[in-house]
Amino acid sequence: MARVVHKYGGTSVATADHIKRVARRLEACHANGDQVVAVVSAMGKRTDELYALASEITHHPEPREMDVLLSTGEMVTSTLLSMALHELGLDAVSLTGAQAGIRTTAVYGRARISGIQTERMERELEAGRVVIVAGFQGVSEDFDVTTFGRGGSDTTAVALAAALEADRCEIFTDVAGVYTADPRVCSAARPLREIGYEEMLELATTGARVMHARAVEIGELYDVAIRVASSFDDDAPGTLIHGEMTMEQGNKVRGIAHQDHVAKITVRGVPDRPGIAAHLFEPLADAEVSVDTIVQNASVEKLTDMTFTVAPTDLDDALRVVEAVKTELGAAEVVSEPDLGTVSIVGTGMASAPGFAARMFRTLYDQNINVDMISTSDIRITCVISSERVGDAVRSLHDAFELDRED
Ligand code: ADP
Ligand code: ASP
Ligand code: MG
């Protein structure tokens, strides 16, 4: 008998018929004698609709109320899936994040899991029930409902697999695994058979939304192998994300990630003295604004420019914070640019071989795409470019690095 955690994303549970289909898949798993936990997302675009609904009431919703509102999307799916299993004659129980024992920090909208009390789930599994858990939510110490941020149901699934010491963690989505690039942007992209945690984490943090980055982090930390596969195609093998890469990946880019929209803020004419970066980025961190690419220009006549990118949704908050510290920094002006995007190439082979950056820049240049900012890690190069050229950049880089070829 194996213990398995499945996760079904929004498209896979978009309608009542989809939910019935998922129920039949779980029935097959249960019939195998497996103990089954299923984590579900909100139906279709329900989370977007809940955001839109709140914005009809207010442009500044209370974060606490927002989290309760958003959590209802996954609760609806979990109850309906439990009912669908009952219809098939199976014993099943739906649990909210709180009922599943998922404890989190009290940071609304981006809460982190602090611990999971598994007793209730263990009891239900022992009783032979299929356990359905509402994704992307937990409860703070004060018993307030919290959510994990967009795409966070993957994190629920991997965290439960770790806490329940599951034999398998399978993320079922609307594409056949992790591709070399977003298949909706690049038709030449192909599914990878396997990928290491490190590469997957870089892809996820730079825009490959097929996996929530924090789910990959938890997977690596607790050594949970994660299979990403299509919920619509039972035969496709999908992609295994794990830490025991057997193949020599060698001198290759493994994947390309992109973000269609990022915003850039430049603080101009800052006196170049110790502490300016701290004075700028500490208040941003206090305001929970997460900052991506940061570039500080070489100073000219003891004045420098600081430029950084943020998610477009954080732009207003970031500008408010920066305007407030502008005088203290002695900066001349603050300017922002909203219509940017990013494209990233990722591969562990990059750490040991030169030439990747040159080929990336040449490819973008040949496409007449201007590179606005560059950031790198050992295994990644990211270029900030115009939002409207992101698709062209992904496709031309996919071609230049020959990612359509089998490993
Ligand atoms: P779910 O609702 O199942 O969680 P998501 O929409 O969050 O699904 O993630 C799946 C989507 O991620 C795909 O439809 C695809 O457009 C996008 N995506 C981006 N990059 C990749 C990639 N490298 N491989 C596969 N899908 C990707
Ligand atoms: N429903 C949430 C979202 O749309 C969480 C998830 O689907 O993973 O972001
Ligand atoms: Mg997702």
mmCIF file with all atom_site columns, N, CA, C and O in Angstrom, residues 356-406:
data_model
loop_
_atom_site.group_PDB
_atom_site.id
_atom_site.type_symbol
_atom_site.label_atom_id
_atom_site.label_alt_id
_atom_site.label_comp_id
_atom_site.label_asym_id
_atom_site.label_entity_id
_atom_site.label_seq_id
_atom_site.pdbx_PDB_ins_code
_atom_site.Cartn_x
_atom_site.Cartn_y
_atom_site.Cartn_z
_atom_site.occupancy
_atom_site.B_iso_or_equiv
_atom_site.pdbx_formal_charge
_atom_site.auth_seq_id
_atom_site.auth_comp_id
_atom_site.auth_asym_id
_atom_site.auth_atom_id
_atom_site.pdbx_PDB_model_num
ATOM 1   N N  . PHE A 1 356 ? 27.535 31.371 -22.574 1.00 0.00 ? 356 PHE A N  1
ATOM 2   C CA . PHE A 1 356 ? 26.068 31.411 -22.570 1.00 0.00 ? 356 PHE A CA 1
ATOM 3   C C  . PHE A 1 356 ? 25.553 32.843 -22.662 1.00 0.00 ? 356 PHE A C  1
ATOM 4   O O  . PHE A 1 356 ? 24.628 33.137 -23.411 1.00 0.00 ? 356 PHE A O  1
ATOM 5   N N  . ALA A 1 357 ? 26.165 33.728 -21.858 1.00 0.00 ? 357 ALA A N  1
ATOM 6   C CA . ALA A 1 357 ? 25.710 35.123 -21.851 1.00 0.00 ? 357 ALA A CA 1
ATOM 7   C C  . ALA A 1 357 ? 25.886 35.724 -23.242 1.00 0.00 ? 357 ALA A C  1
ATOM 8   O O  . ALA A 1 357 ? 24.973 36.350 -23.778 1.00 0.00 ? 357 ALA A O  1
ATOM 9   N N  . ALA A 1 358 ? 27.063 35.477 -23.840 1.00 0.00 ? 358 ALA A N  1
ATOM 10  C CA . ALA A 1 358 ? 27.336 36.060 -25.155 1.00 0.00 ? 358 ALA A CA 1
ATOM 11  C C  . ALA A 1 358 ? 26.290 35.601 -26.167 1.00 0.00 ? 358 ALA A C  1
ATOM 12  O O  . ALA A 1 358 ? 25.758 36.397 -26.942 1.00 0.00 ? 358 ALA A O  1
ATOM 13  N N  . ARG A 1 359 ? 25.973 34.296 -26.127 1.00 0.00 ? 359 ARG A N  1
ATOM 14  C CA . ARG A 1 359 ? 25.003 33.784 -27.104 1.00 0.00 ? 359 ARG A CA 1
ATOM 15  C C  . ARG A 1 359 ? 23.603 34.373 -26.842 1.00 0.00 ? 359 ARG A C  1
ATOM 16  O O  . ARG A 1 359 ? 22.850 34.683 -27.763 1.00 0.00 ? 359 ARG A O  1
ATOM 17  N N  . MET A 1 360 ? 23.279 34.525 -25.570 1.00 0.00 ? 360 MET A N  1
ATOM 18  C CA . MET A 1 360 ? 21.972 35.102 -25.244 1.00 0.00 ? 360 MET A CA 1
ATOM 19  C C  . MET A 1 360 ? 21.874 36.542 -25.775 1.00 0.00 ? 360 MET A C  1
ATOM 20  O O  . MET A 1 360 ? 20.902 36.916 -26.432 1.00 0.00 ? 360 MET A O  1
ATOM 21  N N  . PHE A 1 361 ? 22.907 37.346 -25.505 1.00 0.00 ? 361 PHE A N  1
ATOM 22  C CA . PHE A 1 361 ? 22.862 38.756 -25.913 1.00 0.00 ? 361 PHE A CA 1
ATOM 23  C C  . PHE A 1 361 ? 22.870 38.884 -27.444 1.00 0.00 ? 361 PHE A C  1
ATOM 24  O O  . PHE A 1 361 ? 22.174 39.713 -28.008 1.00 0.00 ? 361 PHE A O  1
ATOM 25  N N  . ARG A 1 362 ? 23.644 38.037 -28.099 1.00 0.00 ? 362 ARG A N  1
ATOM 26  C CA . ARG A 1 362 ? 23.702 38.062 -29.560 1.00 0.00 ? 362 ARG A CA 1
ATOM 27  C C  . ARG A 1 362 ? 22.326 37.725 -30.149 1.00 0.00 ? 362 ARG A C  1
ATOM 28  O O  . ARG A 1 362 ? 21.847 38.368 -31.076 1.00 0.00 ? 362 ARG A O  1
ATOM 29  N N  . THR A 1 363 ? 21.684 36.702 -29.568 1.00 0.00 ? 363 THR A N  1
ATOM 30  C CA . THR A 1 363 ? 20.364 36.292 -30.071 1.00 0.00 ? 363 THR A CA 1
ATOM 31  C C  . THR A 1 363 ? 19.366 37.438 -29.929 1.00 0.00 ? 363 THR A C  1
ATOM 32  O O  . THR A 1 363 ? 18.589 37.722 -30.848 1.00 0.00 ? 363 THR A O  1
ATOM 33  N N  . LEU A 1 364 ? 19.379 38.098 -28.774 1.00 0.00 ? 364 LEU A N  1
ATOM 34  C CA . LEU A 1 364 ? 18.431 39.202 -28.558 1.00 0.00 ? 364 LEU A CA 1
ATOM 35  C C  . LEU A 1 364 ? 18.757 40.364 -29.493 1.00 0.00 ? 364 LEU A C  1
ATOM 36  O O  . LEU A 1 364 ? 17.865 40.990 -30.068 1.00 0.00 ? 364 LEU A O  1
ATOM 37  N N  . TYR A 1 365 ? 20.046 40.610 -29.673 1.00 0.00 ? 365 TYR A N  1
ATOM 38  C CA . TYR A 1 365 ? 20.479 41.698 -30.574 1.00 0.00 ? 365 TYR A CA 1
ATOM 39  C C  . TYR A 1 365 ? 20.013 41.418 -32.002 1.00 0.00 ? 365 TYR A C  1
ATOM 40  O O  . TYR A 1 365 ? 19.495 42.305 -32.690 1.00 0.00 ? 365 TYR A O  1
ATOM 41  N N  . ASP A 1 366 ? 20.188 40.154 -32.449 1.00 0.00 ? 366 ASP A N  1
ATOM 42  C CA . ASP A 1 366 ? 19.756 39.791 -33.798 1.00 0.00 ? 366 ASP A CA 1
ATOM 43  C C  . ASP A 1 366 ? 18.253 40.020 -33.989 1.00 0.00 ? 366 ASP A C  1
ATOM 44  O O  . ASP A 1 366 ? 17.781 40.230 -35.102 1.00 0.00 ? 366 ASP A O  1
ATOM 45  N N  . GLN A 1 367 ? 17.505 39.938 -32.898 1.00 0.00 ? 367 GLN A N  1
ATOM 46  C CA . GLN A 1 367 ? 16.058 40.184 -32.958 1.00 0.00 ? 367 GLN A CA 1
ATOM 47  C C  . GLN A 1 367 ? 15.734 41.665 -32.749 1.00 0.00 ? 367 GLN A C  1
ATOM 48  O O  . GLN A 1 367 ? 14.571 42.032 -32.622 1.00 0.00 ? 367 GLN A O  1
ATOM 49  N N  . ASN A 1 368 ? 16.787 42.467 -32.593 1.00 0.00 ? 368 ASN A N  1
ATOM 50  C CA . ASN A 1 368 ? 16.613 43.897 -32.334 1.00 0.00 ? 368 ASN A CA 1
ATOM 51  C C  . ASN A 1 368 ? 15.854 44.155 -31.023 1.00 0.00 ? 368 ASN A C  1
ATOM 52  O O  . ASN A 1 368 ? 15.004 45.035 -30.931 1.00 0.00 ? 368 ASN A O  1
ATOM 53  N N  . ILE A 1 369 ? 16.169 43.307 -30.031 1.00 0.00 ? 369 ILE A N  1
ATOM 54  C CA . ILE A 1 369 ? 15.536 43.459 -28.708 1.00 0.00 ? 369 ILE A CA 1
ATOM 55  C C  . ILE A 1 369 ? 16.544 44.124 -27.771 1.00 0.00 ? 369 ILE A C  1
ATOM 56  O O  . ILE A 1 369 ? 17.662 43.625 -27.605 1.00 0.00 ? 369 ILE A O  1
ATOM 57  N N  . ASN A 1 370 ? 16.149 45.240 -27.210 1.00 0.00 ? 370 ASN A N  1
ATOM 58  C CA . ASN A 1 370 ? 17.051 45.983 -26.333 1.00 0.00 ? 370 ASN A CA 1
ATOM 59  C C  . ASN A 1 370 ? 17.044 45.381 -24.923 1.00 0.00 ? 370 ASN A C  1
ATOM 60  O O  . ASN A 1 370 ? 15.989 45.082 -24.378 1.00 0.00 ? 370 ASN A O  1
ATOM 61  N N  . VAL A 1 371 ? 18.244 45.186 -24.365 1.00 0.00 ? 371 VAL A N  1
ATOM 62  C CA . VAL A 1 371 ? 18.340 44.653 -22.991 1.00 0.00 ? 371 VAL A CA 1
ATOM 63  C C  . VAL A 1 371 ? 18.455 45.835 -22.030 1.00 0.00 ? 371 VAL A C  1
ATOM 64  O O  . VAL A 1 371 ? 19.376 46.637 -22.113 1.00 0.00 ? 371 VAL A O  1
ATOM 65  N N  . ASP A 1 372 ? 17.498 45.909 -21.125 1.00 0.00 ? 372 ASP A N  1
ATOM 66  C CA . ASP A 1 372 ? 17.405 47.042 -20.215 1.00 0.00 ? 372 ASP A CA 1
ATOM 67  C C  . ASP A 1 372 ? 18.236 46.817 -18.957 1.00 0.00 ? 372 ASP A C  1
ATOM 68  O O  . ASP A 1 372 ? 18.916 47.706 -18.464 1.00 0.00 ? 372 ASP A O  1
ATOM 69  N N  . MET A 1 373 ? 18.149 45.608 -18.408 1.00 0.00 ? 373 MET A N  1
ATOM 70  C CA . MET A 1 373 ? 18.907 45.253 -17.207 1.00 0.00 ? 373 MET A CA 1
ATOM 71  C C  . MET A 1 373 ? 19.257 43.770 -17.304 1.00 0.00 ? 373 MET A C  1
ATOM 72  O O  . MET A 1 373 ? 18.576 43.010 -17.988 1.00 0.00 ? 373 MET A O  1
ATOM 73  N N  . ILE A 1 374 ? 20.306 43.387 -16.571 1.00 0.00 ? 374 ILE A N  1
ATOM 74  C CA . ILE A 1 374 ? 20.736 41.985 -16.591 1.00 0.00 ? 374 ILE A CA 1
ATOM 75  C C  . ILE A 1 374 ? 20.966 41.543 -15.155 1.00 0.00 ? 374 ILE A C  1
ATOM 76  O O  . ILE A 1 374 ? 21.529 42.302 -14.358 1.00 0.00 ? 374 ILE A O  1
ATOM 77  N N  . SER A 1 375 ? 20.526 40.330 -14.814 1.00 0.00 ? 375 SER A N  1
ATOM 78  C CA . SER A 1 375 ? 20.932 39.782 -13.519 1.00 0.00 ? 375 SER A CA 1
ATOM 79  C C  . SER A 1 375 ? 21.277 38.312 -13.710 1.00 0.00 ? 375 SER A C  1
ATOM 80  O O  . SER A 1 375 ? 20.774 37.669 -14.637 1.00 0.00 ? 375 SER A O  1
ATOM 81  N N  . THR A 1 376 ? 22.154 37.812 -12.863 1.00 0.00 ? 376 THR A N  1
ATOM 82  C CA . THR A 1 376 ? 22.596 36.427 -13.052 1.00 0.00 ? 376 THR A CA 1
ATOM 83  C C  . THR A 1 376 ? 22.681 35.694 -11.720 1.00 0.00 ? 376 THR A C  1
ATOM 84  O O  . THR A 1 376 ? 22.809 36.314 -10.668 1.00 0.00 ? 376 THR A O  1
ATOM 85  N N  . SER A 1 377 ? 22.583 34.374 -11.776 1.00 0.00 ? 377 SER A N  1
ATOM 86  C CA . SER A 1 377 ? 23.003 33.516 -10.663 1.00 0.00 ? 377 SER A CA 1
ATOM 87  C C  . SER A 1 377 ? 23.997 32.548 -11.294 1.00 0.00 ? 377 SER A C  1
ATOM 88  O O  . SER A 1 377 ? 24.282 32.655 -12.491 1.00 0.00 ? 377 SER A O  1
ATOM 89  N N  . ASP A 1 378 ? 24.488 31.574 -10.540 1.00 0.00 ? 378 ASP A N  1
ATOM 90  C CA . ASP A 1 378 ? 25.425 30.605 -11.110 1.00 0.00 ? 378 ASP A CA 1
ATOM 91  C C  . ASP A 1 378 ? 24.836 29.862 -12.293 1.00 0.00 ? 378 ASP A C  1
ATOM 92  O O  . ASP A 1 378 ? 25.538 29.461 -13.216 1.00 0.00 ? 378 ASP A O  1
ATOM 93  N N  . ILE A 1 379 ? 23.522 29.658 -12.245 1.00 0.00 ? 379 ILE A N  1
ATOM 94  C CA . ILE A 1 379 ? 22.903 28.795 -13.263 1.00 0.00 ? 379 ILE A CA 1
ATOM 95  C C  . ILE A 1 379 ? 21.790 29.510 -14.036 1.00 0.00 ? 379 ILE A C  1
ATOM 96  O O  . ILE A 1 379 ? 20.940 28.874 -14.632 1.00 0.00 ? 379 ILE A O  1
ATOM 97  N N  . ARG A 1 380 ? 21.789 30.850 -14.004 1.00 0.00 ? 380 ARG A N  1
ATOM 98  C CA . ARG A 1 380 ? 20.711 31.589 -14.680 1.00 0.00 ? 380 ARG A CA 1
ATOM 99  C C  . ARG A 1 380 ? 21.198 32.940 -15.170 1.00 0.00 ? 380 ARG A C  1
ATOM 100 O O  . ARG A 1 380 ? 22.022 33.579 -14.518 1.00 0.00 ? 380 ARG A O  1
ATOM 101 N N  . ILE A 1 381 ? 20.680 33.351 -16.336 1.00 0.00 ? 381 ILE A N  1
ATOM 102 C CA . ILE A 1 381 ? 20.876 34.735 -16.783 1.00 0.00 ? 381 ILE A CA 1
ATOM 103 C C  . ILE A 1 381 ? 19.488 35.294 -17.112 1.00 0.00 ? 381 ILE A C  1
ATOM 104 O O  . ILE A 1 381 ? 18.723 34.665 -17.856 1.00 0.00 ? 381 ILE A O  1
ATOM 105 N N  . THR A 1 382 ? 19.171 36.444 -16.523 1.00 0.00 ? 382 THR A N  1
ATOM 106 C CA . THR A 1 382 ? 17.881 37.092 -16.771 1.00 0.00 ? 382 THR A CA 1
ATOM 107 C C  . THR A 1 382 ? 18.107 38.433 -17.447 1.00 0.00 ? 382 THR A C  1
ATOM 108 O O  . THR A 1 382 ? 18.966 39.202 -17.009 1.00 0.00 ? 382 THR A O  1
ATOM 109 N N  . CYS A 1 383 ? 17.351 38.708 -18.509 1.00 0.00 ? 383 CYS A N  1
ATOM 110 C CA . CYS A 1 383 ? 17.392 40.030 -19.137 1.00 0.00 ? 383 CYS A CA 1
ATOM 111 C C  . CYS A 1 383 ? 16.028 40.691 -18.988 1.00 0.00 ? 383 CYS A C  1
ATOM 112 O O  . CYS A 1 383 ? 14.990 40.058 -19.242 1.00 0.00 ? 383 CYS A O  1
ATOM 113 N N  . VAL A 1 384 ? 16.048 41.946 -18.566 1.00 0.00 ? 384 VAL A N  1
ATOM 114 C CA . VAL A 1 384 ? 14.822 42.741 -18.532 1.00 0.00 ? 384 VAL A CA 1
ATOM 115 C C  . VAL A 1 384 ? 14.700 43.407 -19.900 1.00 0.00 ? 384 VAL A C  1
ATOM 116 O O  . VAL A 1 384 ? 15.649 44.041 -20.374 1.00 0.00 ? 384 VAL A O  1
ATOM 117 N N  . ILE A 1 385 ? 13.548 43.202 -20.543 1.00 0.00 ? 385 ILE A N  1
ATOM 118 C CA . ILE A 1 385 ? 13.345 43.722 -21.904 1.00 0.00 ? 385 ILE A CA 1
ATOM 119 C C  . ILE A 1 385 ? 11.945 44.329 -21.992 1.00 0.00 ? 385 ILE A C  1
ATOM 120 O O  . ILE A 1 385 ? 11.172 44.250 -21.028 1.00 0.00 ? 385 ILE A O  1
ATOM 121 N N  . SER A 1 386 ? 11.614 44.869 -23.148 1.00 0.00 ? 386 SER A N  1
ATOM 122 C CA . SER A 1 386 ? 10.282 45.430 -23.326 1.00 0.00 ? 386 SER A CA 1
ATOM 123 C C  . SER A 1 386 ? 9.228  44.313 -23.247 1.00 0.00 ? 386 SER A C  1
ATOM 124 O O  . SER A 1 386 ? 9.416  43.236 -23.812 1.00 0.00 ? 386 SER A O  1
ATOM 125 N N  . SER A 1 387 ? 8.133  44.606 -22.575 1.00 0.00 ? 387 SER A N  1
ATOM 126 C CA . SER A 1 387 ? 7.086  43.606 -22.379 1.00 0.00 ? 387 SER A CA 1
ATOM 127 C C  . SER A 1 387 ? 6.615  43.013 -23.718 1.00 0.00 ? 387 SER A C  1
ATOM 128 O O  . SER A 1 387 ? 6.425  41.807 -23.845 1.00 0.00 ? 387 SER A O  1
ATOM 129 N N  . GLU A 1 388 ? 6.472  43.879 -24.717 1.00 0.00 ? 388 GLU A N  1
ATOM 130 C CA . GLU A 1 388 ? 5.881  43.391 -25.974 1.00 0.00 ? 388 GLU A CA 1
ATOM 131 C C  . GLU A 1 388 ? 6.828  42.496 -26.787 1.00 0.00 ? 388 GLU A C  1
ATOM 132 O O  . GLU A 1 388 ? 6.386  41.831 -27.713 1.00 0.00 ? 388 GLU A O  1
ATOM 133 N N  . ARG A 1 389 ? 8.107  42.440 -26.414 1.00 0.00 ? 389 ARG A N  1
ATOM 134 C CA . ARG A 1 389 ? 9.040  41.576 -27.147 1.00 0.00 ? 389 ARG A CA 1
ATOM 135 C C  . ARG A 1 389 ? 9.336  40.249 -26.434 1.00 0.00 ? 389 ARG A C  1
ATOM 136 O O  . ARG A 1 389 ? 10.171 39.457 -26.871 1.00 0.00 ? 389 ARG A O  1
ATOM 137 N N  . VAL A 1 390 ? 8.657  40.006 -25.292 1.00 0.00 ? 390 VAL A N  1
ATOM 138 C CA . VAL A 1 390 ? 8.976  38.816 -24.493 1.00 0.00 ? 390 VAL A CA 1
ATOM 139 C C  . VAL A 1 390 ? 8.770  37.519 -25.300 1.00 0.00 ? 390 VAL A C  1
ATOM 140 O O  . VAL A 1 390 ? 9.627  36.635 -25.309 1.00 0.00 ? 390 VAL A O  1
ATOM 141 N N  . GLY A 1 391 ? 7.664  37.430 -26.018 1.00 0.00 ? 391 GLY A N  1
ATOM 142 C CA . GLY A 1 391 ? 7.379  36.210 -26.792 1.00 0.00 ? 391 GLY A CA 1
ATOM 143 C C  . GLY A 1 391 ? 8.467  35.946 -27.836 1.00 0.00 ? 391 GLY A C  1
ATOM 144 O O  . GLY A 1 391 ? 8.963  34.822 -27.964 1.00 0.00 ? 391 GLY A O  1
ATOM 145 N N  . ASP A 1 392 ? 8.856  36.987 -28.567 1.00 0.00 ? 392 ASP A N  1
ATOM 146 C CA . ASP A 1 392 ? 9.913  36.840 -29.584 1.00 0.00 ? 392 ASP A CA 1
ATOM 147 C C  . ASP A 1 392 ? 11.218 36.388 -28.931 1.00 0.00 ? 392 ASP A C  1
ATOM 148 O O  . ASP A 1 392 ? 11.955 35.565 -29.484 1.00 0.00 ? 392 ASP A O  1
ATOM 149 N N  . ALA A 1 393 ? 11.503 36.954 -27.765 1.00 0.00 ? 393 ALA A N  1
ATOM 150 C CA . ALA A 1 393 ? 12.753 36.610 -27.071 1.00 0.00 ? 393 ALA A CA 1
ATOM 151 C C  . ALA A 1 393 ? 12.744 35.131 -26.682 1.00 0.00 ? 393 ALA A C  1
ATOM 152 O O  . ALA A 1 393 ? 13.724 34.409 -26.903 1.00 0.00 ? 393 ALA A O  1
ATOM 153 N N  . VAL A 1 394 ? 11.632 34.656 -26.125 1.00 0.00 ? 394 VAL A N  1
ATOM 154 C CA . VAL A 1 394 ? 11.551 33.249 -25.698 1.00 0.00 ? 394 VAL A CA 1
ATOM 155 C C  . VAL A 1 394 ? 11.768 32.334 -26.892 1.00 0.00 ? 394 VAL A C  1
ATOM 156 O O  . VAL A 1 394 ? 12.587 31.409 -26.853 1.00 0.00 ? 394 VAL A O  1
ATOM 157 N N  . ARG A 1 395 ? 11.073 32.614 -27.994 1.00 0.00 ? 395 ARG A N  1
ATOM 158 C CA . ARG A 1 395 ? 11.151 31.721 -29.165 1.00 0.00 ? 395 ARG A CA 1
ATOM 159 C C  . ARG A 1 395 ? 12.546 31.733 -29.792 1.00 0.00 ? 395 ARG A C  1
ATOM 160 O O  . ARG A 1 395 ? 13.087 30.683 -30.136 1.00 0.00 ? 395 ARG A O  1
ATOM 161 N N  . SER A 1 396 ? 13.141 32.905 -29.887 1.00 0.00 ? 396 SER A N  1
ATOM 162 C CA . SER A 1 396 ? 14.465 32.942 -30.538 1.00 0.00 ? 396 SER A CA 1
ATOM 163 C C  . SER A 1 396 ? 15.525 32.302 -29.649 1.00 0.00 ? 396 SER A C  1
ATOM 164 O O  . SER A 1 396 ? 16.445 31.637 -30.146 1.00 0.00 ? 396 SER A O  1
ATOM 165 N N  . LEU A 1 397 ? 15.418 32.463 -28.338 1.00 0.00 ? 397 LEU A N  1
ATOM 166 C CA . LEU A 1 397 ? 16.402 31.825 -27.446 1.00 0.00 ? 397 LEU A CA 1
ATOM 167 C C  . LEU A 1 397 ? 16.216 30.303 -27.436 1.00 0.00 ? 397 LEU A C  1
ATOM 168 O O  . LEU A 1 397 ? 17.183 29.539 -27.382 1.00 0.00 ? 397 LEU A O  1
ATOM 169 N N  . HIS A 1 398 ? 14.963 29.863 -27.514 1.00 0.00 ? 398 HIS A N  1
ATOM 170 C CA . HIS A 1 398 ? 14.682 28.423 -27.556 1.00 0.00 ? 398 HIS A CA 1
ATOM 171 C C  . HIS A 1 398 ? 15.382 27.809 -28.762 1.00 0.00 ? 398 HIS A C  1
ATOM 172 O O  . HIS A 1 398 ? 15.989 26.737 -28.690 1.00 0.00 ? 398 HIS A O  1
ATOM 173 N N  . ASP A 1 399 ? 15.299 28.529 -29.853 1.00 0.00 ? 399 ASP A N  1
ATOM 174 C CA . ASP A 1 399 ? 15.927 28.100 -31.091 1.00 0.00 ? 399 ASP A CA 1
ATOM 175 C C  . ASP A 1 399 ? 17.457 28.148 -30.974 1.00 0.00 ? 399 ASP A C  1
ATOM 176 O O  . ASP A 1 399 ? 18.155 27.182 -31.287 1.00 0.00 ? 399 ASP A O  1
ATOM 177 N N  . ALA A 1 400 ? 17.967 29.266 -30.480 1.00 0.00 ? 400 ALA A N  1
ATOM 178 C CA . ALA A 1 400 ? 19.427 29.463 -30.425 1.00 0.00 ? 400 ALA A CA 1
ATOM 179 C C  . ALA A 1 400 ? 20.094 28.423 -29.525 1.00 0.00 ? 400 ALA A C  1
ATOM 180 O O  . ALA A 1 400 ? 21.206 27.972 -29.810 1.00 0.00 ? 400 ALA A O  1
ATOM 181 N N  . PHE A 1 401 ? 19.452 28.034 -28.460 1.00 0.00 ? 401 PHE A N  1
ATOM 182 C CA . PHE A 1 401 ? 20.042 27.052 -27.544 1.00 0.00 ? 401 PHE A CA 1
ATOM 183 C C  . PHE A 1 401 ? 19.578 25.625 -27.850 1.00 0.00 ? 401 PHE A C  1
ATOM 184 O O  . PHE A 1 401 ? 19.780 24.710 -27.052 1.00 0.00 ? 401 PHE A O  1
ATOM 185 N N  . GLU A 1 402 ? 18.922 25.454 -28.987 1.00 0.00 ? 402 GLU A N  1
ATOM 186 C CA . GLU A 1 402 ? 18.531 24.134 -29.505 1.00 0.00 ? 402 GLU A CA 1
ATOM 187 C C  . GLU A 1 402 ? 17.756 23.307 -28.491 1.00 0.00 ? 402 GLU A C  1
ATOM 188 O O  . GLU A 1 402 ? 17.997 22.118 -28.295 1.00 0.00 ? 402 GLU A O  1
ATOM 189 N N  . LEU A 1 403 ? 16.805 23.949 -27.854 1.00 0.00 ? 403 LEU A N  1
ATOM 190 C CA . LEU A 1 403 ? 16.051 23.232 -26.815 1.00 0.00 ? 403 LEU A CA 1
ATOM 191 C C  . LEU A 1 403 ? 14.988 22.302 -27.385 1.00 0.00 ? 403 LEU A C  1
ATOM 192 O O  . LEU A 1 403 ? 14.398 21.527 -26.642 1.00 0.00 ? 403 LEU A O  1
ATOM 193 N N  . ASP A 1 404 ? 14.744 22.390 -28.684 1.00 0.00 ? 404 ASP A N  1
ATOM 194 C CA . ASP A 1 404 ? 13.774 21.469 -29.269 1.00 0.00 ? 404 ASP A CA 1
ATOM 195 C C  . ASP A 1 404 ? 14.360 20.076 -29.442 1.00 0.00 ? 404 ASP A C  1
ATOM 196 O O  . ASP A 1 404 ? 13.648 19.115 -29.664 1.00 0.00 ? 404 ASP A O  1
ATOM 197 N N  . ARG A 1 405 ? 15.701 19.960 -29.285 1.00 0.00 ? 405 ARG A N  1
ATOM 198 C CA . ARG A 1 405 ? 16.331 18.636 -29.431 1.00 0.00 ? 405 ARG A CA 1
ATOM 199 C C  . ARG A 1 405 ? 16.239 17.835 -28.154 1.00 0.00 ? 405 ARG A C  1
ATOM 200 O O  . ARG A 1 405 ? 16.388 18.379 -27.067 1.00 0.00 ? 405 ARG A O  1
ATOM 201 N N  . GLU A 1 406 ? 16.075 16.517 -28.289 1.00 0.00 ? 406 GLU A N  1
ATOM 202 C CA . GLU A 1 406 ? 16.066 15.628 -27.133 1.00 0.00 ? 406 GLU A CA 1
ATOM 203 C C  . GLU A 1 406 ? 17.417 15.699 -26.404 1.00 0.00 ? 406 GLU A C  1
ATOM 204 O O  . GLU A 1 406 ? 18.423 15.977 -27.035 1.00 0.00 ? 406 GLU A O  1
#
